[in-house]
Amino acid sequence: MNHWVQGQLGCGISGVSRFKSRKIIQILVACRKTSAMALHPHHPSAIISLMQTTDSRQQLRTELRARRRALTPDQQAQASQWLLRKLMSLPLFMRSQHVALYWAMDGEIDVAPVATQLWKMGKHCYLPVLHPQHKRQLWFAEYLPSTQLKLNKFKIPEPDHRNAQKLPAHLLDVVLVPLVGFDATGARLGMGGGFYDTTFAFKQKQKSISKPWLLGVAHACQQMDKLETAEWDVALHGVVTDEAIFLCAK
């Protein structure tokens, strides 16, 4: 259950039926979103809800990518700074020593200010690298201010895996996961390649919540009312935007 909902319900939920409690949660979440939109007039007033067929998911990706690309450079820069502030308010993020980032493309919220702050704090940053042999697998190569980057087959800059220090995915503390869309429960819509789901599939076998913590990051305008998930989707521990933090109990 979302931590905000837990706080609103308190201990009174114990005396309510499961069906009624689910309805209460839905109402509270809806009220929260309404309040958030009132506080932020630029937030989209219409929240999309589509059947998650292949065609509709692709249509959804197209629309959400257009939303984030429509942000001006000033809006993008401001969003990056607000994202950094939100992340630094999270104890689990501040305690982390090994943090995986990504190279922002296509209007994704830029985590470059996050990298700069982590370097100042003496933390280790990593960027995803396409595995040269295993399909849909990612390596994580250390990323320093002096790291030379090259374009991969998707034209995304990444460190040269032949020269970079690599860290296995299970040894990372926090992974900032780029999103196309998300909902308040931690459901994620990605680009459709399955790289993060394949790389972190081992987390579905974990019996308790443990590292690495997977935090989705996105612009607030990428939030959805609800996203359907598949059995192979690896759940996020939370989502952080320039406007809000959603911590999801798993």
CSV table of C-alpha atoms in Angstrom, one decimal:
chain,number,residue,atom,x,y,z
A,1,MET,CA,0.0,0.0,0.0
A,2,ASN,CA,1.2,3.5,-0.7
A,3,HIS,CA,2.7,5.1,2.4
A,4,TRP,CA,0.6,8.2,2.0
A,5,VAL,CA,-2.6,6.1,2.0
A,6,GLN,CA,-1.4,4.2,5.0
A,7,GLY,CA,-1.0,7.5,6.9
A,8,GLN,CA,-4.4,8.7,5.9
A,9,LEU,CA,-6.1,5.4,6.9
A,10,GLY,CA,-4.3,4.8,10.1
A,11,CYS,CA,-5.3,1.8,12.2
A,12,GLY,CA,-9.0,2.1,11.3
A,13,ILE,CA,-8.7,0.0,8.2
A,14,SER,CA,-8.4,-3.1,10.4
A,15,GLY,CA,-12.2,-3.1,10.9
A,16,VAL,CA,-13.1,-2.7,7.3
A,17,SER,CA,-13.7,-5.4,4.8
A,18,ARG,CA,-11.1,-5.9,2.1
A,19,PHE,CA,-13.5,-4.7,-0.6
A,20,LYS,CA,-14.4,-1.6,1.3
A,21,SER,CA,-10.8,-0.9,2.1
A,22,ARG,CA,-9.8,-1.1,-1.6
A,23,LYS,CA,-12.6,1.4,-2.4
A,24,ILE,CA,-11.3,3.8,0.4
A,25,ILE,CA,-7.8,3.6,-1.0
A,26,GLN,CA,-9.0,4.3,-4.5
A,27,ILE,CA,-11.0,7.4,-3.3
A,28,LEU,CA,-8.0,8.7,-1.2
A,29,VAL,CA,-5.6,8.3,-4.1
A,30,ALA,CA,-8.0,10.1,-6.4
A,31,CYS,CA,-8.4,12.9,-3.9
A,32,ARG,CA,-4.7,13.2,-3.6
A,33,LYS,CA,-4.2,13.5,-7.4
A,34,THR,CA,-7.0,16.1,-7.6
A,35,SER,CA,-5.3,18.2,-4.9
A,36,ALA,CA,-1.9,17.8,-6.6
A,37,MET,CA,-3.4,19.1,-9.9
A,38,ALA,CA,-4.9,22.0,-8.1
A,39,LEU,CA,-1.6,23.0,-6.6
A,40,HIS,CA,0.1,22.6,-10.0
A,41,PRO,CA,-2.0,24.1,-12.8
A,42,HIS,CA,0.4,23.0,-15.5
A,43,HIS,CA,-0.2,19.4,-14.5
A,44,PRO,CA,-2.4,17.7,-17.2
A,45,SER,CA,-6.0,17.7,-16.1
A,46,ALA,CA,-6.8,14.6,-18.0
A,47,ILE,CA,-5.3,11.3,-16.8
A,48,ILE,CA,-5.2,8.6,-19.5
A,49,SER,CA,-6.5,5.1,-18.8
A,50,LEU,CA,-6.1,2.7,-21.7
A,51,MET,CA,-6.4,-1.0,-22.1
A,52,GLN,CA,-2.9,-2.4,-22.1
A,53,THR,CA,-2.8,-4.1,-25.5
A,54,THR,CA,0.3,-3.9,-27.5
A,55,ASP,CA,-1.2,-1.2,-29.8
A,56,SER,CA,-2.5,0.9,-27.0
A,57,ARG,CA,0.7,0.7,-25.1
A,58,GLN,CA,2.6,1.9,-28.1
A,59,GLN,CA,0.1,4.7,-28.6
A,60,LEU,CA,0.5,5.6,-25.0
A,61,ARG,CA,4.3,5.7,-25.3
A,62,THR,CA,3.9,8.1,-28.3
A,63,GLU,CA,1.7,10.5,-26.4
A,64,LEU,CA,3.7,10.5,-23.2
A,65,ARG,CA,7.0,11.0,-25.0
A,66,ALA,CA,5.4,13.9,-26.9
A,67,ARG,CA,4.5,15.4,-23.5
A,68,ARG,CA,8.0,15.4,-22.1
A,69,ARG,CA,9.5,16.6,-25.4
A,70,ALA,CA,7.1,19.5,-25.3
A,71,LEU,CA,8.8,20.9,-22.1
A,72,THR,CA,11.0,23.9,-22.7
A,73,PRO,CA,14.7,23.9,-21.9
A,74,ASP,CA,14.0,26.1,-18.8
A,75,GLN,CA,11.2,23.7,-17.7
A,76,GLN,CA,13.5,20.7,-18.1
A,77,ALA,CA,16.3,22.4,-16.2
A,78,GLN,CA,14.0,23.4,-13.3
A,79,ALA,CA,12.5,19.9,-13.2
A,80,SER,CA,16.0,18.4,-12.9
A,81,GLN,CA,16.8,20.6,-9.9
A,82,TRP,CA,13.5,19.7,-8.2
A,83,LEU,CA,14.1,16.0,-8.8
A,84,LEU,CA,17.5,16.3,-7.1
A,85,ARG,CA,15.9,17.9,-4.1
A,86,LYS,CA,13.3,15.2,-3.9
A,87,LEU,CA,15.9,12.4,-4.1
A,88,MET,CA,18.1,14.1,-1.4
A,89,SER,CA,15.2,14.0,1.0
A,90,LEU,CA,15.1,10.2,0.9
A,91,PRO,CA,17.3,8.5,3.5
A,92,LEU,CA,17.8,5.4,1.4
A,93,PHE,CA,19.2,7.5,-1.4
A,94,MET,CA,21.5,9.5,0.9
A,95,ARG,CA,22.9,6.4,2.4
A,96,SER,CA,23.7,4.8,-0.9
A,97,GLN,CA,27.2,4.5,-2.2
A,98,HIS,CA,26.7,2.9,-5.6
A,99,VAL,CA,24.0,4.6,-7.7
A,100,ALA,CA,23.1,3.7,-11.3
A,101,LEU,CA,21.9,6.6,-13.4
A,102,TYR,CA,21.1,6.9,-17.1
A,103,TRP,CA,21.9,9.3,-20.0
A,104,ALA,CA,18.7,11.4,-20.6
A,105,MET,CA,17.3,11.2,-24.1
A,106,ASP,CA,14.1,12.1,-25.9
A,107,GLY,CA,12.9,14.5,-23.2
A,108,GLU,CA,13.6,12.2,-20.2
A,109,ILE,CA,14.1,14.1,-17.0
A,110,ASP,CA,17.8,14.9,-16.8
A,111,VAL,CA,19.8,13.3,-13.9
A,112,ALA,CA,23.1,15.1,-14.7
A,113,PRO,CA,22.6,17.4,-11.7
A,114,VAL,CA,22.2,14.2,-9.6
A,115,ALA,CA,25.5,12.8,-10.9
A,116,THR,CA,27.3,16.1,-10.1
A,117,GLN,CA,25.9,16.1,-6.5
A,118,LEU,CA,26.8,12.4,-6.0
A,119,TRP,CA,30.4,13.0,-7.1
A,120,LYS,CA,30.6,15.9,-4.6
A,121,MET,CA,29.5,13.6,-1.9
A,122,GLY,CA,32.1,11.0,-2.8
A,123,LYS,CA,29.6,8.5,-4.1
A,124,HIS,CA,30.1,6.1,-7.1
A,125,CYS,CA,27.9,6.6,-10.2
A,126,TYR,CA,27.2,4.1,-12.9
A,127,LEU,CA,25.7,4.2,-16.4
A,128,PRO,CA,23.9,1.2,-18.1
A,129,VAL,CA,25.9,-0.4,-20.9
A,130,LEU,CA,24.4,-2.9,-23.4
A,131,HIS,CA,25.8,-6.4,-22.8
A,132,PRO,CA,27.7,-7.4,-25.9
A,133,GLN,CA,26.5,-11.0,-25.8
A,134,HIS,CA,23.4,-11.4,-23.8
A,135,LYS,CA,20.2,-10.0,-25.3
A,136,ARG,CA,18.3,-7.4,-23.2
A,137,GLN,CA,21.0,-7.5,-20.5
A,138,LEU,CA,22.6,-4.4,-19.0
A,139,TRP,CA,26.0,-4.0,-17.5
A,140,PHE,CA,26.7,-1.0,-15.2
A,141,ALA,CA,30.0,0.8,-15.8
A,142,GLU,CA,31.4,3.4,-13.5
A,143,TYR,CA,30.8,6.9,-14.6
A,144,LEU,CA,33.2,9.7,-13.7
A,145,PRO,CA,33.5,13.3,-14.9
A,146,SER,CA,36.4,12.2,-17.0
A,147,THR,CA,34.7,9.1,-18.5
A,148,GLN,CA,34.8,8.9,-22.3
A,149,LEU,CA,31.4,7.9,-23.8
A,150,LYS,CA,30.5,6.3,-27.1
A,151,LEU,CA,27.2,5.8,-28.9
A,152,ASN,CA,25.6,2.3,-28.6
A,153,LYS,CA,23.3,0.9,-31.3
A,154,PHE,CA,20.4,3.0,-30.0
A,155,LYS,CA,22.6,6.2,-30.3
A,156,ILE,CA,22.7,6.5,-26.5
A,157,PRO,CA,26.0,7.5,-25.0
A,158,GLU,CA,27.6,4.9,-22.7
A,159,PRO,CA,31.0,4.1,-21.3
A,160,ASP,CA,33.3,1.7,-23.3
A,161,HIS,CA,32.8,-1.6,-21.5
A,162,ARG,CA,36.2,-2.7,-22.4
A,163,ASN,CA,37.9,0.0,-20.4
A,164,ALA,CA,35.3,0.8,-17.7
A,165,GLN,CA,35.1,-0.6,-14.2
A,166,LYS,CA,31.8,-2.6,-14.1
A,167,LEU,CA,29.6,-3.5,-11.1
A,168,PRO,CA,27.1,-6.4,-11.2
A,169,ALA,CA,23.5,-5.3,-11.0
A,170,HIS,CA,22.9,-7.0,-7.6
A,171,LEU,CA,25.7,-5.0,-5.9
A,172,LEU,CA,24.1,-1.6,-6.7
A,173,ASP,CA,22.5,0.3,-3.9
A,174,VAL,CA,20.0,2.4,-5.9
A,175,VAL,CA,19.0,2.3,-9.6
A,176,LEU,CA,17.3,5.4,-11.1
A,177,VAL,CA,15.1,3.9,-13.8
A,178,PRO,CA,14.0,6.0,-16.7
A,179,LEU,CA,10.2,6.0,-17.3
A,180,VAL,CA,7.9,6.7,-20.2
A,181,GLY,CA,4.9,6.4,-17.9
A,182,PHE,CA,4.0,5.4,-14.3
A,183,ASP,CA,1.2,5.2,-11.8
A,184,ALA,CA,1.2,5.8,-8.0
A,185,THR,CA,1.5,2.1,-7.3
A,186,GLY,CA,4.9,1.8,-8.9
A,187,ALA,CA,3.7,0.3,-12.2
A,188,ARG,CA,6.1,1.4,-15.0
A,189,LEU,CA,5.8,1.9,-18.7
A,190,GLY,CA,9.2,1.8,-20.4
A,191,MET,CA,10.3,2.0,-24.0
A,192,GLY,CA,9.4,-1.7,-24.6
A,193,GLY,CA,12.9,-3.2,-24.9
A,194,GLY,CA,12.7,-5.1,-21.7
A,195,PHE,CA,16.3,-4.3,-20.7
A,196,TYR,CA,15.6,-3.3,-17.0
A,197,ASP,CA,13.0,-6.1,-16.5
A,198,THR,CA,15.5,-8.7,-17.8
A,199,THR,CA,18.5,-7.3,-15.9
A,200,PHE,CA,16.7,-7.1,-12.6
A,201,ALA,CA,14.5,-10.2,-13.0
A,202,PHE,CA,16.4,-11.7,-10.0
A,203,LYS,CA,14.5,-9.3,-7.7
A,204,GLN,CA,11.3,-11.2,-8.3
A,205,LYS,CA,12.8,-14.1,-6.5
A,206,GLN,CA,13.8,-12.2,-3.5
A,207,LYS,CA,11.8,-13.1,-0.4
A,208,SER,CA,12.1,-9.7,1.2
A,209,ILE,CA,12.6,-6.1,0.2
A,210,SER,CA,16.3,-5.5,-0.4
A,211,LYS,CA,18.9,-3.8,-2.5
A,212,PRO,CA,19.2,-2.6,-5.2
A,213,TRP,CA,16.4,-0.2,-4.7
A,214,LEU,CA,14.7,0.6,-8.0
A,215,LEU,CA,13.5,4.2,-8.1
A,216,GLY,CA,11.7,5.3,-11.3
A,217,VAL,CA,12.2,8.9,-12.2
A,218,ALA,CA,10.1,11.0,-14.5
A,219,HIS,CA,8.4,14.3,-15.1
A,220,ALA,CA,5.1,14.8,-13.2
A,221,CYS,CA,3.3,15.0,-16.6
A,222,GLN,CA,4.1,11.3,-17.2
A,223,GLN,CA,1.9,10.1,-14.4
A,224,MET,CA,-1.0,7.8,-15.4
A,225,ASP,CA,-4.2,6.9,-13.5
A,226,LYS,CA,-3.4,3.2,-13.7
A,227,LEU,CA,-1.1,0.9,-15.7
A,228,GLU,CA,-1.6,-2.8,-16.1
A,229,THR,CA,1.4,-4.9,-15.4
A,230,ALA,CA,2.6,-8.3,-16.8
A,231,GLU,CA,4.1,-11.1,-14.7
A,232,TRP,CA,7.6,-10.4,-16.0
A,233,ASP,CA,7.4,-6.7,-15.0
A,234,VAL,CA,9.9,-6.0,-12.2
A,235,ALA,CA,8.2,-3.7,-9.6
A,236,LEU,CA,9.6,-0.4,-8.6
A,237,HIS,CA,10.2,0.5,-4.9
A,238,GLY,CA,9.1,4.0,-5.7
A,239,VAL,CA,8.8,6.8,-8.2
A,240,VAL,CA,10.3,10.2,-7.8
A,241,THR,CA,9.3,13.2,-10.0
A,242,ASP,CA,9.9,16.9,-9.9
A,243,GLU,CA,6.7,17.3,-7.9
A,244,ALA,CA,6.2,14.2,-5.7
A,245,ILE,CA,7.6,11.0,-4.2
A,246,PHE,CA,5.6,7.8,-4.4
A,247,LEU,CA,7.0,5.0,-2.1
A,248,CYS,CA,5.4,1.7,-2.9
A,249,ALA,CA,5.2,-1.1,-0.3
A,250,LYS,CA,6.0,-4.4,-2.0
